[in-house]
């Protein structure tokens, strides 16, 4: 399963109720190993974007930076990356030794190098930096590339990097978690008179067994490999959701920006000195989610003009403006993210968790 914790949901600047963008995705193995329950201590996770003060937000959760496996940065705008040097510095000071993978635009590496050079910052752990530009270097026309991150022999992440459209190069990350386990055919064992003993555990662990009477049991004859696959798309800033059409076909969940309503976007573009921020409106992402037949949609990255409450009667811009516009065009499962809102994604459903 996957657990999502929103660490920041504001666009551009923080507010009193929202920090700038960051999302933690805990990648949990519900099977554990050899039939044992999953370990509560083994919770590798992915951080998508790292706005300023993300590490402060983490301190208010139960998520450990020591288990952070991958950081993905969608684009170079500050509300998505200014918190990165501070987070890495704190990880270094807390004694982290495990290597860390960063998937990001090349400019993020230059940003980190500049901070290291000017502040004597030192990382006692290895950083594998995967430049997004390098992934597309020989295949410019390709819309996406995939990076594989093995978490264990039975637990794998495949992170597909997808081109979006924004004022700077921006990307989405389609995170596919594959967890494998070996399921024991208990009915067959009972039918053949094999009593529940340590032999069952050895068979489930993939080992052949010799019974006290000399009989041989081959693991392959009494087990079946089962894979559980979950797919979540987390998009960076983007004014063209249609770029996610192919990726969305089998996605369990889409997390996307809805910076403002269509009316606000139209007002911005009607000015004489109009400057296109190149963000997605609530109407546009709702229309896309409907056409793509997405079952689950979480919206985030809201303009600071919107107050956090939901009141359709209020004359002050608030989250009801976003919600009502989305509901005109999309009837699937919808959530408007708030800081520290948590979700669980399984092969059956997406549900909000109680904090």
Short mmCIF file of C-alpha atoms in Angstrom, two decimals:
data_model
loop_
_atom_site.label_atom_id
_atom_site.label_comp_id
_atom_site.label_asym_id
_atom_site.label_seq_id
_atom_site.Cartn_x
_atom_site.Cartn_y
_atom_site.Cartn_z
CA UNK A 1 0.00 0.00 0.00
CA UNK A 2 0.95 3.66 -0.26
CA UNK A 3 0.47 6.34 2.38
CA UNK A 4 0.43 9.96 1.20
CA UNK A 5 1.05 12.87 3.57
CA UNK A 6 0.71 16.39 2.22
CA UNK A 7 3.43 18.54 3.77
CA UNK A 8 2.59 21.67 1.77
CA UNK A 9 -0.36 22.61 -0.44
CA UNK A 10 0.06 26.31 -1.20
CA UNK A 11 1.11 27.79 -4.55
CA UNK A 12 3.96 30.29 -4.70
CA UNK A 13 4.04 31.47 -1.09
CA UNK A 14 3.15 29.97 2.28
CA UNK A 15 0.08 31.08 4.19
CA UNK A 16 -0.87 30.80 7.86
CA UNK A 17 -2.55 27.46 7.13
CA UNK A 18 -0.56 26.10 4.18
CA UNK A 19 3.13 25.62 3.51
CA UNK A 20 4.54 25.51 -0.01
CA UNK A 21 4.60 22.31 -2.02
CA UNK A 22 5.82 18.95 -0.69
CA UNK A 23 4.32 15.47 -0.63
CA UNK A 24 5.57 12.39 1.24
CA UNK A 25 4.68 8.97 -0.17
CA UNK A 26 5.39 6.03 2.14
CA UNK A 27 5.86 2.81 0.18
CA UNK A 28 4.66 0.00 2.41
CA UNK A 29 4.95 -3.73 1.90
CA UNK A 30 1.69 -5.18 3.27
CA UNK A 31 3.00 -8.75 2.97
CA UNK A 32 6.22 -8.52 4.95
CA UNK A 33 8.50 -11.47 4.33
CA UNK A 34 7.78 -15.20 4.45
CA UNK A 35 4.21 -14.52 5.52
CA UNK A 36 5.16 -12.31 8.46
CA UNK A 37 3.43 -8.95 8.96
CA UNK A 38 5.12 -5.87 7.49
CA UNK A 39 7.63 -4.22 9.79
CA UNK A 40 6.50 -0.89 11.22
CA UNK A 41 10.15 0.23 11.17
CA UNK A 42 10.67 -0.45 7.47
CA UNK A 43 8.87 2.42 5.76
CA UNK A 44 10.85 3.67 2.76
CA UNK A 45 9.34 6.78 1.27
CA UNK A 46 9.51 9.19 -1.63
CA UNK A 47 9.43 12.97 -1.33
CA UNK A 48 7.93 14.81 -4.29
CA UNK A 49 9.03 18.46 -4.19
CA UNK A 50 10.59 20.18 -1.21
CA UNK A 51 9.41 23.73 -0.71
CA UNK A 52 10.88 25.95 1.97
CA UNK A 53 10.37 24.62 5.54
CA UNK A 54 9.50 21.10 4.40
CA UNK A 55 11.75 19.75 7.14
CA UNK A 56 9.76 21.74 9.71
CA UNK A 57 6.59 20.09 8.43
CA UNK A 58 8.20 16.65 8.67
CA UNK A 59 8.88 17.23 12.36
CA UNK A 60 5.12 17.34 12.91
CA UNK A 61 4.67 13.84 11.44
CA UNK A 62 5.87 10.33 12.26
CA UNK A 63 7.86 10.10 9.01
CA UNK A 64 11.60 9.56 9.47
CA UNK A 65 14.10 11.27 7.19
CA UNK A 66 16.41 8.27 7.75
CA UNK A 67 14.04 6.14 5.66
CA UNK A 68 13.78 8.64 2.80
CA UNK A 69 14.74 6.70 -0.33
CA UNK A 70 14.08 9.05 -3.24
CA UNK A 71 13.52 12.79 -3.73
CA UNK A 72 11.77 13.90 -6.92
CA UNK A 73 11.70 17.58 -7.85
CA UNK A 74 9.16 18.54 -10.50
CA UNK A 75 10.75 21.84 -11.57
CA UNK A 76 13.06 24.62 -10.45
CA UNK A 77 10.61 27.20 -9.11
CA UNK A 78 11.44 28.05 -5.52
CA UNK A 79 8.16 26.98 -3.93
CA UNK A 80 9.06 23.44 -5.03
CA UNK A 81 12.76 23.26 -4.12
CA UNK A 82 14.00 25.94 -1.68
CA UNK A 83 13.69 23.52 1.25
CA UNK A 84 16.01 20.92 -0.26
CA UNK A 85 19.43 22.13 1.04
CA UNK A 86 18.11 22.52 4.58
CA UNK A 87 16.53 19.09 4.63
CA UNK A 88 19.68 17.42 3.33
CA UNK A 89 21.84 19.36 5.82
CA UNK A 90 19.68 18.20 8.73
CA UNK A 91 19.82 14.62 7.47
CA UNK A 92 23.62 14.90 7.43
CA UNK A 93 23.72 16.30 10.98
CA UNK A 94 21.43 13.53 12.25
CA UNK A 95 23.96 10.91 11.14
CA UNK A 96 22.42 9.51 8.00
CA UNK A 97 24.79 7.17 6.12
CA UNK A 98 22.50 5.48 3.59
CA UNK A 99 22.67 6.62 -0.02
CA UNK A 100 19.89 8.79 -1.43
CA UNK A 101 18.51 9.10 -4.96
CA UNK A 102 17.46 12.49 -6.31
CA UNK A 103 15.57 12.73 -9.61
CA UNK A 104 15.41 16.35 -10.68
CA UNK A 105 16.28 18.94 -13.33
CA UNK A 106 20.04 19.50 -13.73
CA UNK A 107 19.68 23.01 -12.29
CA UNK A 108 18.80 21.49 -8.90
CA UNK A 109 22.23 19.86 -8.78
CA UNK A 110 23.83 23.22 -9.57
CA UNK A 111 21.72 24.78 -6.83
CA UNK A 112 22.93 22.23 -4.28
CA UNK A 113 26.54 22.60 -5.39
CA UNK A 114 26.32 26.38 -4.97
CA UNK A 115 24.94 26.02 -1.44
CA UNK A 116 27.64 23.49 -0.56
CA UNK A 117 30.39 25.75 -1.88
CA UNK A 118 29.16 28.87 -0.08
CA UNK A 119 28.13 27.38 3.28
CA UNK A 120 30.67 24.56 3.77
CA UNK A 121 27.85 22.02 3.59
CA UNK A 122 29.01 18.40 3.64
CA UNK A 123 26.97 15.26 3.01
CA UNK A 124 28.30 12.09 4.74
CA UNK A 125 26.06 9.97 2.53
CA UNK A 126 26.17 9.30 -1.19
CA UNK A 127 23.70 11.14 -3.42
CA UNK A 128 22.86 9.51 -6.73
CA UNK A 129 21.66 12.49 -8.76
CA UNK A 130 19.66 11.56 -11.85
CA UNK A 131 19.33 14.55 -14.13
CA UNK A 132 15.98 14.55 -15.89
CA UNK A 133 17.56 16.23 -18.92
CA UNK A 134 19.99 13.31 -19.21
CA UNK A 135 17.08 10.87 -19.38
CA UNK A 136 15.70 12.64 -22.44
CA UNK A 137 19.07 13.56 -23.97
CA UNK A 138 19.06 10.97 -26.74
CA UNK A 139 15.29 10.77 -27.15
CA UNK A 140 14.01 14.35 -27.12
CA UNK A 141 10.76 13.36 -28.81
CA UNK A 142 9.89 10.76 -26.18
CA UNK A 143 7.27 11.95 -23.71
CA UNK A 144 8.46 9.92 -20.70
CA UNK A 145 11.30 7.88 -19.19
CA UNK A 146 11.33 5.42 -16.29
CA UNK A 147 13.79 5.10 -13.41
CA UNK A 148 13.73 1.83 -11.41
CA UNK A 149 14.47 1.90 -7.69
CA UNK A 150 14.65 -1.52 -5.96
CA UNK A 151 13.74 -1.25 -2.27
CA UNK A 152 14.23 -4.96 -1.57
CA UNK A 153 14.20 -8.26 -3.45
CA UNK A 154 10.37 -8.25 -3.37
CA UNK A 155 9.65 -4.51 -3.34
CA UNK A 156 10.27 -2.24 -6.32
CA UNK A 157 9.48 1.30 -7.42
CA UNK A 158 9.36 2.36 -11.05
CA UNK A 159 9.25 6.14 -11.37
CA UNK A 160 8.14 7.35 -14.78
CA UNK A 161 9.14 10.94 -15.52
CA UNK A 162 6.59 12.65 -17.79
CA UNK A 163 6.98 15.99 -19.56
CA UNK A 164 4.48 18.70 -18.67
CA UNK A 165 3.99 22.30 -19.85
CA UNK A 166 4.84 25.30 -17.68
CA UNK A 167 6.90 28.50 -17.76
CA UNK A 168 9.97 26.36 -17.09
CA UNK A 169 10.43 22.68 -17.86
CA UNK A 170 8.19 20.79 -15.49
CA UNK A 171 7.49 17.11 -14.96
CA UNK A 172 5.10 14.62 -13.44
CA UNK A 173 6.17 11.44 -11.66
CA UNK A 174 4.14 8.28 -12.11
CA UNK A 175 5.16 6.09 -9.20
CA UNK A 176 4.46 2.38 -9.68
CA UNK A 177 4.97 0.20 -6.61
CA UNK A 178 5.26 -3.54 -7.17
CA UNK A 179 5.29 -5.78 -4.11
CA UNK A 180 5.69 -9.53 -4.52
CA UNK A 181 4.92 -12.26 -2.06
CA UNK A 182 4.65 -16.03 -2.07
CA UNK A 183 1.18 -17.31 -1.24
CA UNK A 184 0.95 -20.74 0.34
CA UNK A 185 -1.65 -23.21 -0.93
CA UNK A 186 -2.92 -24.21 2.50
CA UNK A 187 -5.85 -26.21 1.16
CA UNK A 188 -3.55 -28.46 -0.87
CA UNK A 189 -1.23 -29.04 2.08
CA UNK A 190 -4.15 -29.96 4.35
CA UNK A 191 -5.63 -32.24 1.69
CA UNK A 192 -2.33 -34.14 1.53
CA UNK A 193 -2.15 -34.41 5.31
CA UNK A 194 0.74 -32.01 5.83
CA UNK A 195 0.20 -30.51 9.27
CA UNK A 196 1.00 -26.85 10.06
CA UNK A 197 4.63 -26.89 11.14
CA UNK A 198 7.80 -24.96 10.40
CA UNK A 199 7.73 -26.70 7.02
CA UNK A 200 4.92 -24.41 5.93
CA UNK A 201 7.03 -21.34 6.59
CA UNK A 202 9.98 -22.83 4.70
CA UNK A 203 7.79 -23.61 1.70
CA UNK A 204 6.42 -20.05 1.70
CA UNK A 205 9.96 -18.75 1.89
CA UNK A 206 10.67 -20.56 -1.40
CA UNK A 207 12.56 -23.50 0.10
CA UNK A 208 11.95 -27.18 -0.62
CA UNK A 209 11.20 -29.37 2.40
CA UNK A 210 12.02 -32.93 3.44
CA UNK A 211 9.40 -34.38 5.79
CA UNK A 212 10.25 -36.67 8.76
CA UNK A 213 8.92 -39.63 6.75
CA UNK A 214 11.32 -38.84 3.92
CA UNK A 215 8.71 -37.27 1.64
CA UNK A 216 9.80 -34.34 -0.51
CA UNK A 217 7.77 -31.15 -0.90
CA UNK A 218 8.81 -28.70 -3.59
CA UNK A 219 7.98 -25.08 -2.86
CA UNK A 220 6.85 -24.45 -6.43
CA UNK A 221 4.17 -27.16 -6.06
CA UNK A 222 2.57 -25.53 -3.02
CA UNK A 223 3.03 -21.82 -3.59
CA UNK A 224 2.03 -19.09 -5.98
CA UNK A 225 3.80 -15.79 -6.55
CA UNK A 226 1.46 -12.84 -6.13
CA UNK A 227 2.26 -9.27 -7.17
CA UNK A 228 0.39 -6.21 -5.92
CA UNK A 229 0.80 -3.16 -8.14
CA UNK A 230 -0.23 0.42 -7.33
CA UNK A 231 0.15 3.45 -9.59
CA UNK A 232 0.00 7.06 -8.48
CA UNK A 233 0.70 10.16 -10.60
CA UNK A 234 2.00 13.31 -8.92
CA UNK A 235 2.19 16.24 -11.32
CA UNK A 236 4.22 19.41 -11.06
CA UNK A 237 3.02 22.79 -12.30
CA UNK A 238 1.26 22.25 -15.59
CA UNK A 239 -1.29 24.03 -17.77
CA UNK A 240 -2.00 21.05 -20.04
CA UNK A 241 -3.38 18.00 -18.18
CA UNK A 242 -3.89 16.22 -21.52
CA UNK A 243 -0.16 15.46 -21.46
CA UNK A 244 -1.03 12.88 -18.79
CA UNK A 245 -3.63 11.07 -20.92
CA UNK A 246 -1.54 7.96 -21.54
CA UNK A 247 -0.20 7.71 -18.00
CA UNK A 248 -3.66 8.16 -16.49
CA UNK A 249 -5.15 5.12 -18.24
CA UNK A 250 -4.19 2.72 -15.45
CA UNK A 251 -3.52 5.11 -12.57
CA UNK A 252 -5.13 4.48 -9.19
CA UNK A 253 -4.83 8.17 -8.28
CA UNK A 254 -3.88 11.53 -9.78
CA UNK A 255 -2.48 14.34 -7.64
CA UNK A 256 -2.56 17.58 -9.63
CA UNK A 257 -2.56 21.32 -9.17
CA UNK A 258 -5.72 23.43 -9.32
CA UNK A 259 -4.19 26.82 -8.62
CA UNK A 260 -7.35 28.86 -9.22
CA UNK A 261 -10.75 28.86 -10.88
CA UNK A 262 -11.37 29.54 -14.55
CA UNK A 263 -12.83 32.96 -13.72
CA UNK A 264 -9.61 34.01 -12.00
CA UNK A 265 -7.50 32.75 -14.92
CA UNK A 266 -9.70 34.65 -17.39
CA UNK A 267 -9.37 37.83 -15.32
CA UNK A 268 -5.57 37.48 -15.23
CA UNK A 269 -5.38 37.06 -18.99
CA UNK A 270 -7.75 39.97 -19.70
CA UNK A 271 -5.34 42.57 -18.31
CA UNK A 272 -3.45 44.80 -20.71
CA UNK A 273 -0.18 43.63 -19.21
CA UNK A 274 -1.34 40.02 -19.13
CA UNK A 275 1.23 37.48 -17.98
CA UNK A 276 0.26 33.84 -18.35
CA UNK A 277 1.24 31.96 -15.15
CA UNK A 278 0.64 28.70 -17.03
CA UNK A 279 -1.24 26.88 -14.29
CA UNK A 280 -4.22 24.56 -14.46
CA UNK A 281 -7.66 25.82 -13.45
CA UNK A 282 -10.14 23.80 -11.44
CA UNK A 283 -12.35 23.51 -14.52
CA UNK A 284 -9.55 22.27 -16.75
CA UNK A 285 -8.27 19.54 -14.43
CA UNK A 286 -11.83 18.43 -13.63
CA UNK A 287 -12.68 18.14 -17.32
CA UNK A 288 -9.54 16.12 -17.91
CA UNK A 289 -10.18 13.79 -14.97
CA UNK A 290 -13.70 13.18 -16.29
CA UNK A 291 -12.55 12.47 -19.84
CA UNK A 292 -9.75 10.19 -18.57
CA UNK A 293 -12.27 8.31 -16.39
CA UNK A 294 -10.10 8.74 -13.31
CA UNK A 295 -11.69 7.29 -10.20
CA UNK A 296 -9.63 9.27 -7.69
CA UNK A 297 -8.40 12.87 -7.83
CA UNK A 298 -6.57 14.90 -5.18
CA UNK A 299 -6.06 18.59 -5.92
CA UNK A 300 -3.37 20.76 -4.38
CA UNK A 301 -1.17 23.85 -5.03
CA UNK A 302 -3.89 26.39 -4.31
CA UNK A 303 -3.39 30.13 -4.73
CA UNK A 304 -2.93 32.04 -1.49
CA UNK A 305 -6.01 34.12 -2.43
CA UNK A 306 -8.23 31.23 -1.25
CA UNK A 307 -9.04 31.00 2.43
CA UNK A 308 -8.84 27.43 3.79
CA UNK A 309 -12.50 27.15 4.81
CA UNK A 310 -15.32 25.92 2.55
CA UNK A 311 -18.22 28.39 2.49
CA UNK A 312 -20.19 28.89 -0.73
CA UNK A 313 -22.02 31.87 0.78
CA UNK A 314 -18.87 33.84 1.61
CA UNK A 315 -17.82 36.73 -0.64
CA UNK A 316 -14.20 36.05 0.28
CA UNK A 317 -12.45 33.58 -2.07
CA UNK A 318 -12.27 30.20 -0.33
CA UNK A 319 -12.02 26.49 -1.08
CA UNK A 320 -15.70 26.26 -1.99
CA UNK A 321 -14.85 28.19 -5.17
CA UNK A 322 -12.46 25.42 -6.24
CA UNK A 323 -14.70 22.58 -5.08
CA UNK A 324 -17.86 23.80 -6.77
CA UNK A 325 -16.10 24.38 -10.08
CA UNK A 326 -14.58 20.89 -10.04
CA UNK A 327 -17.89 19.26 -9.16
CA UNK A 328 -19.50 20.76 -12.25
CA UNK A 329 -17.25 18.66 -14.49
CA UNK A 330 -16.06 15.68 -12.42
CA UNK A 331 -18.13 13.21 -10.38
CA UNK A 332 -15.38 10.85 -9.20
CA UNK A 333 -13.79 10.69 -5.76
CA UNK A 334 -12.44 14.18 -5.03
CA UNK A 335 -10.33 15.63 -2.25
CA UNK A 336 -8.91 19.14 -1.87
CA UNK A 337 -5.64 18.63 -0.01
CA UNK A 338 -4.76 20.42 3.21
CA UNK A 339 -1.42 20.38 4.98
CA UNK A 340 -0.96 17.13 6.93
CA UNK A 341 -3.94 15.48 5.24
CA UNK A 342 -3.15 11.76 4.86
CA UNK A 343 -4.38 9.13 2.42
CA UNK A 344 -4.05 5.39 2.00
CA UNK A 345 -3.91 3.87 -1.48
CA UNK A 346 -4.54 0.14 -1.85
CA UNK A 347 -5.55 -2.07 -4.76
CA UNK A 348 -9.13 -1.68 -3.57
CA UNK A 349 -9.56 2.03 -2.92
CA UNK A 350 -8.18 5.42 -1.95
CA UNK A 351 -9.31 6.66 1.45
CA UNK A 352 -8.50 9.58 3.70
CA UNK A 353 -6.87 8.62 6.98
CA UNK A 354 -7.77 10.19 10.31
CA UNK A 355 -4.86 12.14 11.80
#
